[in-house]
């Protein structure tokens, strides 16, 4: 079982980051020196993915431009002797074979994934949510691909979270442990109350699914928010096929809300070679003597 293709759904409205996201896709918001979506494409590539489909909608064309060649800019940079910058700009476009497809109507994550059926065809594929950054010593998607290959089935990223956070996620029912960090999953539900949760393990934005999901999504009725929910489709899939969850090793940043976005900016800036040490001292000083302006 080889996972060669990935889908990055990026057709949401991004309402939690308005007004920024009125004209800038949230996937294009900068994280220090690159936009959020570049980290996600890099993770896919480092997990062995060769072809990526990004699902977009109206207003997301800056994503297409970002992964295209920029001949005028490159020519100018080379003319000015800035070959390193020209190479950086070119490398972004050469990272992988990237395709684009519009969702046209915001009918939910499940509907966005269903739109990828022709691109994916009849093979297992990965999904990486366009606003979730995952950093692990081993790329998180790679951890999922290995679990999917070892068990010849779908695998999803899961993490244990407290009761007061579970209603923001989907919870999963764990049947038994299969191997280190890998669990058999037999049921799931979307955004449960603490009473409805199936466990404290929540689904996080990485998936490797078998192509059986497409037939299921085609017949999945709109659920929460009147949208076609991927969780509803996967609930059916895990009732039909073996299905595992990976309690992944690594950090996760949800850049789609203000606090998560700020946390990721600070962490990535602190790691930045040029500005990290300076920022650390700046934050210490600021915390001692911050005055409102
Ligand atoms: P979110 O729940 O984060 O929704 O979607 P959103 O619209 O992007 O952001 P908010 O909640 O309004 O701030 C989860 C993922 O599903 C994609 C989003 O792009 C994101 O990657 N999505 C959601 C679609 O591609 N299409 C949809 O119709 C809905």
PDB file of C-alpha atoms and ligand atoms in Angstrom:
ATOM      1  CA  UNK A   1       0.000   0.000   0.000  1.00  0.00           C
ATOM      2  CA  UNK A   2       1.683   3.177  -1.164  1.00  0.00           C
ATOM      3  CA  UNK A   3       0.346   6.683  -0.497  1.00  0.00           C
ATOM      4  CA  UNK A   4       1.317   8.837  -3.490  1.00  0.00           C
ATOM      5  CA  UNK A   5      -1.432  11.452  -3.479  1.00  0.00           C
ATOM      6  CA  UNK A   6      -2.618  14.017  -0.978  1.00  0.00           C
ATOM      7  CA  UNK A   7      -5.559  16.383  -0.800  1.00  0.00           C
ATOM      8  CA  UNK A   8      -5.363  19.692   1.063  1.00  0.00           C
ATOM      9  CA  UNK A   9      -8.849  21.119   1.577  1.00  0.00           C
ATOM     10  CA  UNK A  10      -8.573  24.893   1.692  1.00  0.00           C
ATOM     11  CA  UNK A  11     -12.050  25.955   0.648  1.00  0.00           C
ATOM     12  CA  UNK A  12     -13.393  27.012   4.041  1.00  0.00           C
ATOM     13  CA  UNK A  13     -14.460  30.592   4.730  1.00  0.00           C
ATOM     14  CA  UNK A  14     -12.023  31.198   7.590  1.00  0.00           C
ATOM     15  CA  UNK A  15     -14.570  33.196   9.593  1.00  0.00           C
ATOM     16  CA  UNK A  16     -12.588  32.935  12.833  1.00  0.00           C
ATOM     17  CA  UNK A  17      -9.840  35.141  11.439  1.00  0.00           C
ATOM     18  CA  UNK A  18     -11.911  37.898   9.870  1.00  0.00           C
ATOM     19  CA  UNK A  19     -11.362  40.559   8.637  1.00  0.00           C
ATOM     20  CA  UNK A  20      -7.866  39.291   7.671  1.00  0.00           C
ATOM     21  CA  UNK A  21      -9.356  36.387   5.760  1.00  0.00           C
ATOM     22  CA  UNK A  22     -11.808  38.525   3.807  1.00  0.00           C
ATOM     23  CA  UNK A  23      -9.253  38.815   1.012  1.00  0.00           C
ATOM     24  CA  UNK A  24      -6.258  36.755   2.201  1.00  0.00           C
ATOM     25  CA  UNK A  25      -6.810  32.985   2.389  1.00  0.00           C
ATOM     26  CA  UNK A  26      -6.039  31.832   5.935  1.00  0.00           C
ATOM     27  CA  UNK A  27      -3.691  29.257   4.401  1.00  0.00           C
ATOM     28  CA  UNK A  28      -1.617  32.169   3.049  1.00  0.00           C
ATOM     29  CA  UNK A  29      -1.205  33.984   6.373  1.00  0.00           C
ATOM     30  CA  UNK A  30       2.505  34.377   7.090  1.00  0.00           C
ATOM     31  CA  UNK A  31       4.258  32.315   9.728  1.00  0.00           C
ATOM     32  CA  UNK A  32       7.451  34.322  10.097  1.00  0.00           C
ATOM     33  CA  UNK A  33       9.086  33.610   6.714  1.00  0.00           C
ATOM     34  CA  UNK A  34       6.614  31.412   4.823  1.00  0.00           C
ATOM     35  CA  UNK A  35       2.859  31.063   4.565  1.00  0.00           C
ATOM     36  CA  UNK A  36       1.041  28.389   6.587  1.00  0.00           C
ATOM     37  CA  UNK A  37       0.325  26.204   3.548  1.00  0.00           C
ATOM     38  CA  UNK A  38       4.001  25.808   2.683  1.00  0.00           C
ATOM     39  CA  UNK A  39       4.624  23.963   5.964  1.00  0.00           C
ATOM     40  CA  UNK A  40       1.758  21.638   5.067  1.00  0.00           C
ATOM     41  CA  UNK A  41       3.011  20.925   1.555  1.00  0.00           C
ATOM     42  CA  UNK A  42       6.501  20.313   3.011  1.00  0.00           C
ATOM     43  CA  UNK A  43       5.071  17.738   5.444  1.00  0.00           C
ATOM     44  CA  UNK A  44       3.247  15.942   2.607  1.00  0.00           C
ATOM     45  CA  UNK A  45       6.398  15.831   0.491  1.00  0.00           C
ATOM     46  CA  UNK A  46       8.516  14.565   3.381  1.00  0.00           C
ATOM     47  CA  UNK A  47       5.996  11.734   3.879  1.00  0.00           C
ATOM     48  CA  UNK A  48       6.583  10.567   0.302  1.00  0.00           C
ATOM     49  CA  UNK A  49       3.612  12.239  -1.411  1.00  0.00           C
ATOM     50  CA  UNK A  50       4.237  13.026  -5.089  1.00  0.00           C
ATOM     51  CA  UNK A  51       0.986  14.707  -6.219  1.00  0.00           C
ATOM     52  CA  UNK A  52      -1.090  17.189  -4.239  1.00  0.00           C
ATOM     53  CA  UNK A  53      -4.565  18.501  -4.948  1.00  0.00           C
ATOM     54  CA  UNK A  54      -5.497  21.723  -3.180  1.00  0.00           C
ATOM     55  CA  UNK A  55      -9.254  22.316  -2.957  1.00  0.00           C
ATOM     56  CA  UNK A  56      -9.931  26.036  -3.198  1.00  0.00           C
ATOM     57  CA  UNK A  57     -12.832  28.418  -3.720  1.00  0.00           C
ATOM     58  CA  UNK A  58     -13.356  31.973  -4.901  1.00  0.00           C
ATOM     59  CA  UNK A  59     -10.759  34.298  -3.393  1.00  0.00           C
ATOM     60  CA  UNK A  60      -8.093  31.639  -2.905  1.00  0.00           C
ATOM     61  CA  UNK A  61      -6.144  32.334  -6.097  1.00  0.00           C
ATOM     62  CA  UNK A  62      -3.140  33.696  -4.101  1.00  0.00           C
ATOM     63  CA  UNK A  63      -2.494  30.028  -3.212  1.00  0.00           C
ATOM     64  CA  UNK A  64      -2.257  29.137  -6.917  1.00  0.00           C
ATOM     65  CA  UNK A  65       0.033  32.087  -7.605  1.00  0.00           C
ATOM     66  CA  UNK A  66       2.275  31.130  -4.694  1.00  0.00           C
ATOM     67  CA  UNK A  67       2.991  27.668  -6.098  1.00  0.00           C
ATOM     68  CA  UNK A  68       3.492  28.913  -9.683  1.00  0.00           C
ATOM     69  CA  UNK A  69       6.711  30.158 -11.301  1.00  0.00           C
ATOM     70  CA  UNK A  70       7.288  33.921 -11.061  1.00  0.00           C
ATOM     71  CA  UNK A  71       9.506  34.577 -14.146  1.00  0.00           C
ATOM     72  CA  UNK A  72       9.574  38.388 -13.878  1.00  0.00           C
ATOM     73  CA  UNK A  73      10.516  38.316 -10.210  1.00  0.00           C
ATOM     74  CA  UNK A  74      13.139  35.584 -10.685  1.00  0.00           C
ATOM     75  CA  UNK A  75      14.682  37.372 -13.665  1.00  0.00           C
ATOM     76  CA  UNK A  76      14.919  40.604 -11.682  1.00  0.00           C
ATOM     77  CA  UNK A  77      16.459  38.854  -8.665  1.00  0.00           C
ATOM     78  CA  UNK A  78      19.085  37.148 -10.846  1.00  0.00           C
ATOM     79  CA  UNK A  79      19.829  40.423 -12.648  1.00  0.00           C
ATOM     80  CA  UNK A  80      20.450  42.015  -9.211  1.00  0.00           C
ATOM     81  CA  UNK A  81      22.764  39.135  -8.240  1.00  0.00           C
ATOM     82  CA  UNK A  82      20.267  37.788  -5.672  1.00  0.00           C
ATOM     83  CA  UNK A  83      20.514  34.210  -6.877  1.00  0.00           C
ATOM     84  CA  UNK A  84      19.780  32.718  -3.454  1.00  0.00           C
ATOM     85  CA  UNK A  85      16.451  34.564  -3.280  1.00  0.00           C
ATOM     86  CA  UNK A  86      15.652  33.552  -6.870  1.00  0.00           C
ATOM     87  CA  UNK A  87      16.367  29.908  -5.991  1.00  0.00           C
ATOM     88  CA  UNK A  88      14.116  30.125  -2.915  1.00  0.00           C
ATOM     89  CA  UNK A  89      11.262  31.506  -4.993  1.00  0.00           C
ATOM     90  CA  UNK A  90      11.733  28.803  -7.649  1.00  0.00           C
ATOM     91  CA  UNK A  91      12.008  25.954  -5.095  1.00  0.00           C
ATOM     92  CA  UNK A  92       8.523  26.712  -3.733  1.00  0.00           C
ATOM     93  CA  UNK A  93       7.019  25.977  -7.156  1.00  0.00           C
ATOM     94  CA  UNK A  94       9.123  22.848  -7.660  1.00  0.00           C
ATOM     95  CA  UNK A  95       8.311  21.139  -4.343  1.00  0.00           C
ATOM     96  CA  UNK A  96       5.684  18.782  -5.787  1.00  0.00           C
ATOM     97  CA  UNK A  97       3.174  18.411  -8.593  1.00  0.00           C
ATOM     98  CA  UNK A  98       0.371  20.606  -7.294  1.00  0.00           C
ATOM     99  CA  UNK A  99      -3.120  20.645  -8.795  1.00  0.00           C
ATOM    100  CA  UNK A 100      -6.092  22.849  -7.940  1.00  0.00           C
ATOM    101  CA  UNK A 101      -9.834  22.273  -7.950  1.00  0.00           C
ATOM    102  CA  UNK A 102     -12.611  24.575  -6.821  1.00  0.00           C
ATOM    103  CA  UNK A 103     -15.274  23.409  -4.424  1.00  0.00           C
ATOM    104  CA  UNK A 104     -17.684  26.059  -5.830  1.00  0.00           C
ATOM    105  CA  UNK A 105     -20.079  25.782  -2.860  1.00  0.00           C
ATOM    106  CA  UNK A 106     -19.040  25.685   0.806  1.00  0.00           C
ATOM    107  CA  UNK A 107     -20.854  22.461   1.594  1.00  0.00           C
ATOM    108  CA  UNK A 108     -18.465  21.087   4.192  1.00  0.00           C
ATOM    109  CA  UNK A 109     -15.169  19.242   4.542  1.00  0.00           C
ATOM    110  CA  UNK A 110     -16.727  15.933   3.448  1.00  0.00           C
ATOM    111  CA  UNK A 111     -18.006  17.552   0.270  1.00  0.00           C
ATOM    112  CA  UNK A 112     -14.587  19.133  -0.420  1.00  0.00           C
ATOM    113  CA  UNK A 113     -12.938  15.708  -0.127  1.00  0.00           C
ATOM    114  CA  UNK A 114     -15.599  14.093  -2.315  1.00  0.00           C
ATOM    115  CA  UNK A 115     -14.646  16.607  -5.042  1.00  0.00           C
ATOM    116  CA  UNK A 116     -11.172  14.975  -5.117  1.00  0.00           C
ATOM    117  CA  UNK A 117     -12.468  11.572  -6.284  1.00  0.00           C
ATOM    118  CA  UNK A 118     -11.284  11.835  -9.916  1.00  0.00           C
ATOM    119  CA  UNK A 119      -7.845  13.048  -8.842  1.00  0.00           C
ATOM    120  CA  UNK A 120      -7.430  10.246  -6.313  1.00  0.00           C
ATOM    121  CA  UNK A 121      -8.887   7.358  -8.322  1.00  0.00           C
ATOM    122  CA  UNK A 122      -8.716   3.915  -6.757  1.00  0.00           C
ATOM    123  CA  UNK A 123      -5.819   4.222  -4.324  1.00  0.00           C
ATOM    124  CA  UNK A 124      -5.318   5.207  -0.676  1.00  0.00           C
ATOM    125  CA  UNK A 125      -4.622   8.904  -0.233  1.00  0.00           C
ATOM    126  CA  UNK A 126      -3.700  11.442   2.418  1.00  0.00           C
ATOM    127  CA  UNK A 127      -5.628  14.472   3.645  1.00  0.00           C
ATOM    128  CA  UNK A 128      -3.901  17.387   5.400  1.00  0.00           C
ATOM    129  CA  UNK A 129      -6.100  20.223   6.670  1.00  0.00           C
ATOM    130  CA  UNK A 130      -4.892  23.527   5.279  1.00  0.00           C
ATOM    131  CA  UNK A 131      -4.694  25.329   8.625  1.00  0.00           C
ATOM    132  CA  UNK A 132      -3.258  22.609  10.887  1.00  0.00           C
ATOM    133  CA  UNK A 133       0.529  22.577  11.177  1.00  0.00           C
ATOM    134  CA  UNK A 134       2.084  19.432  12.609  1.00  0.00           C
ATOM    135  CA  UNK A 135       5.746  19.197  13.543  1.00  0.00           C
ATOM    136  CA  UNK A 136       7.311  15.912  14.568  1.00  0.00           C
ATOM    137  CA  UNK A 137      10.817  14.425  14.484  1.00  0.00           C
ATOM    138  CA  UNK A 138       9.215  12.000  12.063  1.00  0.00           C
ATOM    139  CA  UNK A 139       6.647  13.913   9.945  1.00  0.00           C
ATOM    140  CA  UNK A 140       3.179  13.260  11.386  1.00  0.00           C
ATOM    141  CA  UNK A 141       1.776  12.231   7.999  1.00  0.00           C
ATOM    142  CA  UNK A 142       4.623   9.722   7.689  1.00  0.00           C
ATOM    143  CA  UNK A 143       3.596   8.214  11.060  1.00  0.00           C
ATOM    144  CA  UNK A 144       0.090   7.765   9.616  1.00  0.00           C
ATOM    145  CA  UNK A 145       1.323   6.339   6.316  1.00  0.00           C
ATOM    146  CA  UNK A 146       3.388   3.744   8.189  1.00  0.00           C
ATOM    147  CA  UNK A 147       0.401   2.715  10.340  1.00  0.00           C
ATOM    148  CA  UNK A 148      -1.827   2.515   7.241  1.00  0.00           C
ATOM    149  CA  UNK A 149       0.754   0.385   5.427  1.00  0.00           C
ATOM    150  CA  UNK A 150       1.404  -1.899   8.409  1.00  0.00           C
ATOM    151  CA  UNK A 151      -2.323  -2.553   8.917  1.00  0.00           C
ATOM    152  CA  UNK A 152      -3.482  -2.245   5.256  1.00  0.00           C
ATOM    153  CA  UNK A 153      -6.238   0.190   6.224  1.00  0.00           C
ATOM    154  CA  UNK A 154      -7.157   3.832   6.808  1.00  0.00           C
ATOM    155  CA  UNK A 155      -5.373   5.709   9.594  1.00  0.00           C
ATOM    156  CA  UNK A 156      -6.091   9.040  11.255  1.00  0.00           C
ATOM    157  CA  UNK A 157      -4.235  11.291  13.692  1.00  0.00           C
ATOM    158  CA  UNK A 158      -5.661  11.242  17.224  1.00  0.00           C
ATOM    159  CA  UNK A 159      -4.689  12.955  20.480  1.00  0.00           C
ATOM    160  CA  UNK A 160      -6.064  12.818  24.011  1.00  0.00           C
ATOM    161  CA  UNK A 161      -7.640  16.114  25.062  1.00  0.00           C
ATOM    162  CA  UNK A 162      -9.565  17.303  28.138  1.00  0.00           C
ATOM    163  CA  UNK A 163     -13.370  17.205  28.406  1.00  0.00           C
ATOM    164  CA  UNK A 164     -13.746  20.968  28.029  1.00  0.00           C
ATOM    165  CA  UNK A 165     -12.114  20.883  24.558  1.00  0.00           C
ATOM    166  CA  UNK A 166     -13.779  17.791  23.093  1.00  0.00           C
ATOM    167  CA  UNK A 167     -16.794  19.636  21.669  1.00  0.00           C
ATOM    168  CA  UNK A 168     -14.488  21.435  19.196  1.00  0.00           C
ATOM    169  CA  UNK A 169     -13.339  18.116  17.676  1.00  0.00           C
ATOM    170  CA  UNK A 170     -14.570  14.672  16.686  1.00  0.00           C
ATOM    171  CA  UNK A 171     -14.168  11.933  19.287  1.00  0.00           C
ATOM    172  CA  UNK A 172     -13.336   8.305  18.467  1.00  0.00           C
ATOM    173  CA  UNK A 173     -14.228   4.966  20.032  1.00  0.00           C
ATOM    174  CA  UNK A 174     -11.123   2.889  20.629  1.00  0.00           C
ATOM    175  CA  UNK A 175     -11.605  -0.855  20.514  1.00  0.00           C
ATOM    176  CA  UNK A 176      -8.104  -2.047  21.373  1.00  0.00           C
ATOM    177  CA  UNK A 177      -4.424  -1.172  21.131  1.00  0.00           C
ATOM    178  CA  UNK A 178      -2.669  -2.660  18.086  1.00  0.00           C
ATOM    179  CA  UNK A 179       0.920  -1.537  18.575  1.00  0.00           C
ATOM    180  CA  UNK A 180       2.864   1.354  20.041  1.00  0.00           C
ATOM    181  CA  UNK A 181       0.609   4.456  19.631  1.00  0.00           C
ATOM    182  CA  UNK A 182      -1.705   2.678  17.139  1.00  0.00           C
ATOM    183  CA  UNK A 183      -5.311   1.850  18.108  1.00  0.00           C
ATOM    184  CA  UNK A 184      -8.201   0.122  16.378  1.00  0.00           C
ATOM    185  CA  UNK A 185     -11.112   2.538  15.913  1.00  0.00           C
ATOM    186  CA  UNK A 186     -14.704   1.350  15.529  1.00  0.00           C
ATOM    187  CA  UNK A 187     -16.808   4.510  15.815  1.00  0.00           C
ATOM    188  CA  UNK A 188     -16.603   8.315  15.897  1.00  0.00           C
ATOM    189  CA  UNK A 189     -18.828  11.357  16.351  1.00  0.00           C
ATOM    190  CA  UNK A 190     -18.511  15.020  15.356  1.00  0.00           C
ATOM    191  CA  UNK A 191     -18.223  17.770  17.976  1.00  0.00           C
ATOM    192  CA  UNK A 192     -19.749  15.802  20.888  1.00  0.00           C
ATOM    193  CA  UNK A 193     -20.694  17.226  24.279  1.00  0.00           C
ATOM    194  CA  UNK A 194     -18.678  15.675  27.145  1.00  0.00           C
ATOM    195  CA  UNK A 195     -21.691  13.349  27.715  1.00  0.00           C
ATOM    196  CA  UNK A 196     -21.755  12.228  24.086  1.00  0.00           C
ATOM    197  CA  UNK A 197     -17.993  11.690  23.663  1.00  0.00           C
ATOM    198  CA  UNK A 198     -16.828   8.188  22.724  1.00  0.00           C
ATOM    199  CA  UNK A 199     -13.445   8.769  24.414  1.00  0.00           C
ATOM    200  CA  UNK A 200     -11.124  11.698  25.110  1.00  0.00           C
ATOM    201  CA  UNK A 201      -9.214  10.900  21.932  1.00  0.00           C
ATOM    202  CA  UNK A 202      -9.987  13.556  19.300  1.00  0.00           C
ATOM    203  CA  UNK A 203      -9.283  13.533  15.568  1.00  0.00           C
ATOM    204  CA  UNK A 204      -6.608  16.026  14.452  1.00  0.00           C
ATOM    205  CA  UNK A 205      -6.177  17.267  10.851  1.00  0.00           C
ATOM    206  CA  UNK A 206      -4.261  14.366   9.213  1.00  0.00           C
ATOM    207  CA  UNK A 207      -5.778  11.306   7.567  1.00  0.00           C
ATOM    208  CA  UNK A 208      -4.865   8.434   5.259  1.00  0.00           C
ATOM    209  CA  UNK A 209      -8.061   7.000   3.791  1.00  0.00           C
ATOM    210  CA  UNK A 210      -8.922   4.171   1.468  1.00  0.00           C
ATOM    211  CA  UNK A 211     -10.815   5.206  -1.694  1.00  0.00           C
ATOM    212  CA  UNK A 212     -13.988   3.544  -0.319  1.00  0.00           C
ATOM    213  CA  UNK A 213     -14.641   6.913   1.374  1.00  0.00           C
ATOM    214  CA  UNK A 214     -15.807   8.453  -1.925  1.00  0.00           C
ATOM    215  CA  UNK A 215     -18.867   6.211  -2.425  1.00  0.00           C
ATOM    216  CA  UNK A 216     -19.763   6.765   1.198  1.00  0.00           C
ATOM    217  CA  UNK A 217     -19.434  10.576   0.982  1.00  0.00           C
ATOM    218  CA  UNK A 218     -21.585  10.589  -2.136  1.00  0.00           C
ATOM    219  CA  UNK A 219     -24.433   9.182  -0.030  1.00  0.00           C
ATOM    220  CA  UNK A 220     -23.701  11.010   3.225  1.00  0.00           C
ATOM    221  CA  UNK A 221     -26.473  13.454   4.153  1.00  0.00           C
ATOM    222  CA  UNK A 222     -25.573  16.923   5.440  1.00  0.00           C
ATOM    223  CA  UNK A 223     -24.954  16.770   9.198  1.00  0.00           C
ATOM    224  CA  UNK A 224     -23.849  19.428  11.659  1.00  0.00           C
ATOM    225  CA  UNK A 225     -24.188  23.004  10.280  1.00  0.00           C
ATOM    226  CA  UNK A 226     -26.020  21.474   7.308  1.00  0.00           C
ATOM    227  CA  UNK A 227     -22.608  20.546   5.857  1.00  0.00           C
ATOM    228  CA  UNK A 228     -21.400  17.156   4.616  1.00  0.00           C
ATOM    229  CA  UNK A 229     -19.076  16.099   7.398  1.00  0.00           C
ATOM    230  CA  UNK A 230     -15.969  13.994   6.776  1.00  0.00           C
ATOM    231  CA  UNK A 231     -16.421  12.461  10.251  1.00  0.00           C
ATOM    232  CA  UNK A 232     -19.872  11.146   9.268  1.00  0.00           C
ATOM    233  CA  UNK A 233     -18.320   9.492   6.194  1.00  0.00           C
ATOM    234  CA  UNK A 234     -15.417   8.010   8.182  1.00  0.00           C
ATOM    235  CA  UNK A 235     -17.872   6.718  10.812  1.00  0.00           C
ATOM    236  CA  UNK A 236     -19.455   4.574   8.084  1.00  0.00           C
ATOM    237  CA  UNK A 237     -16.032   3.576   6.700  1.00  0.00           C
ATOM    238  CA  UNK A 238     -14.748   2.386  10.092  1.00  0.00           C
ATOM    239  CA  UNK A 239     -17.883   0.233  10.438  1.00  0.00           C
ATOM    240  CA  UNK A 240     -17.074  -1.474   7.133  1.00  0.00           C
ATOM    241  CA  UNK A 241     -13.265  -1.754   7.155  1.00  0.00           C
ATOM    242  CA  UNK A 242     -10.406  -2.076   9.594  1.00  0.00           C
ATOM    243  CA  UNK A 243      -9.490   1.478  10.676  1.00  0.00           C
ATOM    244  CA  UNK A 244      -6.735   2.753  12.981  1.00  0.00           C
ATOM    245  CA  UNK A 245      -5.887   5.909  14.905  1.00  0.00           C
ATOM    246  CA  UNK A 246      -2.316   7.042  15.545  1.00  0.00           C
ATOM    247  CA  UNK A 247      -1.608   8.866  18.791  1.00  0.00           C
ATOM    248  CA  UNK A 248       1.026  10.835  16.914  1.00  0.00           C
ATOM    249  CA  UNK A 249       4.293  12.194  18.259  1.00  0.00           C
ATOM    250  CA  UNK A 250       4.784  15.883  17.586  1.00  0.00           C
ATOM    251  CA  UNK A 251       3.424  19.386  18.077  1.00  0.00           C
ATOM    252  CA  UNK A 252       0.220  20.620  16.529  1.00  0.00           C
ATOM    253  CA  UNK A 253      -0.681  24.225  15.787  1.00  0.00           C
ATOM    254  CA  UNK A 254      -4.231  25.179  14.822  1.00  0.00           C
ATOM    255  CA  UNK A 255      -3.511  28.353  12.877  1.00  0.00           C
ATOM    256  CA  UNK A 256      -7.202  28.827  12.032  1.00  0.00           C
ATOM    257  CA  UNK A 257      -8.026  30.681  15.269  1.00  0.00           C
ATOM    258  CA  UNK A 258      -6.389  33.767  16.762  1.00  0.00           C
ATOM    259  CA  UNK A 259      -4.722  32.159  19.804  1.00  0.00           C
ATOM    260  CA  UNK A 260      -3.406  29.185  17.806  1.00  0.00           C
ATOM    261  CA  UNK A 261      -2.118  31.512  15.100  1.00  0.00           C
ATOM    262  CA  UNK A 262      -0.341  33.758  17.647  1.00  0.00           C
ATOM    263  CA  UNK A 263       1.166  30.727  19.411  1.00  0.00           C
ATOM    264  CA  UNK A 264       2.557  29.426  16.141  1.00  0.00           C
ATOM    265  CA  UNK A 265       4.011  32.810  15.161  1.00  0.00           C
ATOM    266  CA  UNK A 266       5.814  33.125  18.500  1.00  0.00           C
ATOM    267  CA  UNK A 267       7.130  29.537  18.471  1.00  0.00           C
ATOM    268  CA  UNK A 268       8.327  29.735  14.878  1.00  0.00           C
ATOM    269  CA  UNK A 269       9.861  33.170  15.413  1.00  0.00           C
ATOM    270  CA  UNK A 270      11.709  31.930  18.521  1.00  0.00           C
ATOM    271  CA  UNK A 271      13.190  29.159  16.369  1.00  0.00           C
ATOM    272  CA  UNK A 272      14.200  31.592  13.635  1.00  0.00           C
ATOM    273  CA  UNK A 273      17.963  31.866  13.182  1.00  0.00           C
ATOM    274  CA  UNK A 274      17.977  35.575  12.436  1.00  0.00           C
ATOM    275  CA  UNK A 275      15.453  36.842  14.989  1.00  0.00           C
ATOM    276  CA  UNK A 276      14.970  34.081  17.602  1.00  0.00           C
ATOM    277  CA  UNK A 277      17.466  35.166  20.275  1.00  0.00           C
ATOM    278  CA  UNK A 278      16.469  38.806  19.944  1.00  0.00           C
ATOM    279  CA  UNK A 279      12.745  37.948  20.231  1.00  0.00           C
ATOM    280  CA  UNK A 280      13.274  35.877  23.366  1.00  0.00           C
ATOM    281  CA  UNK A 281      14.851  38.829  25.182  1.00  0.00           C
ATOM    282  CA  UNK A 282      12.221  41.187  23.754  1.00  0.00           C
ATOM    283  CA  UNK A 283       9.404  39.033  25.179  1.00  0.00           C
ATOM    284  CA  UNK A 284      11.080  38.842  28.609  1.00  0.00           C
ATOM    285  CA  UNK A 285      11.487  42.624  28.737  1.00  0.00           C
ATOM    286  CA  UNK A 286       8.001  43.235  27.398  1.00  0.00           C
ATOM    287  CA  UNK A 287       6.394  40.928  29.968  1.00  0.00           C
ATOM    288  CA  UNK A 288       8.016  43.001  32.744  1.00  0.00           C
ATOM    289  CA  UNK A 289       7.059  46.425  31.481  1.00  0.00           C
ATOM    290  CA  UNK A 290       4.209  46.269  28.983  1.00  0.00           C
ATOM    291  CA  UNK A 291       2.285  49.520  28.759  1.00  0.00           C
ATOM    292  CA  UNK A 292      -0.946  49.809  26.843  1.00  0.00           C
ATOM    293  CA  UNK A 293      -0.799  52.195  23.944  1.00  0.00           C
TER     294      UNK A 293
HETATM  295  P1  LIG B   1     -12.955  24.720   9.409  1.00  0.00           P
HETATM  296  O1  LIG B   1     -13.865  24.049  10.363  1.00  0.00           O
HETATM  297  O2  LIG B   1     -11.654  25.202   9.940  1.00  0.00           O
HETATM  298  O3  LIG B   1     -13.770  25.896   8.729  1.00  0.00           O
HETATM  299  O4  LIG B   1     -12.710  23.715   8.211  1.00  0.00           O
HETATM  300  P2  LIG B   1     -13.249  27.162   7.952  1.00  0.00           P
HETATM  301  O5  LIG B   1     -14.383  27.657   7.122  1.00  0.00           O
HETATM  302  O6  LIG B   1     -11.983  26.871   7.204  1.00  0.00           O
HETATM  303  O7  LIG B   1     -12.890  28.204   9.091  1.00  0.00           O
HETATM  304  P3  LIG B   1     -13.873  28.972  10.120  1.00  0.00           P
HETATM  305  O8  LIG B   1     -14.381  27.903  11.067  1.00  0.00           O
HETATM  306  O9  LIG B   1     -14.975  29.639   9.342  1.00  0.00           O
HETATM  307  O10 LIG B   1     -12.977  29.969  10.785  1.00  0.00           O
HETATM  308  C1  LIG B   1     -11.852  22.592   8.361  1.00  0.00           C
HETATM  309  C2  LIG B   1     -11.130  22.353   7.049  1.00  0.00           C
HETATM  310  O11 LIG B   1     -12.067  22.038   6.023  1.00  0.00           O
HETATM  311  C3  LIG B   1     -11.919  22.901   4.910  1.00  0.00           C
HETATM  312  C4  LIG B   1     -11.268  24.152   5.492  1.00  0.00           C
HETATM  313  O12 LIG B   1     -10.563  24.840   4.471  1.00  0.00           O
HETATM  314  C5  LIG B   1     -10.344  23.555   6.550  1.00  0.00           C
HETATM  315  O13 LIG B   1      -9.144  23.072   5.989  1.00  0.00           O
HETATM  316  N1  LIG B   1     -13.269  23.128   4.339  1.00  0.00           N
HETATM  317  C6  LIG B   1     -14.330  23.381   5.149  1.00  0.00           C
HETATM  318  C7  LIG B   1     -13.421  23.041   2.966  1.00  0.00           C
HETATM  319  O14 LIG B   1     -12.454  22.818   2.197  1.00  0.00           O
HETATM  320  N2  LIG B   1     -14.677  23.216   2.446  1.00  0.00           N
HETATM  321  C8  LIG B   1     -15.770  23.453   3.222  1.00  0.00           C
HETATM  322  O15 LIG B   1     -16.874  23.582   2.680  1.00  0.00           O
HETATM  323  C9  LIG B   1     -15.579  23.547   4.605  1.00  0.00           C
END
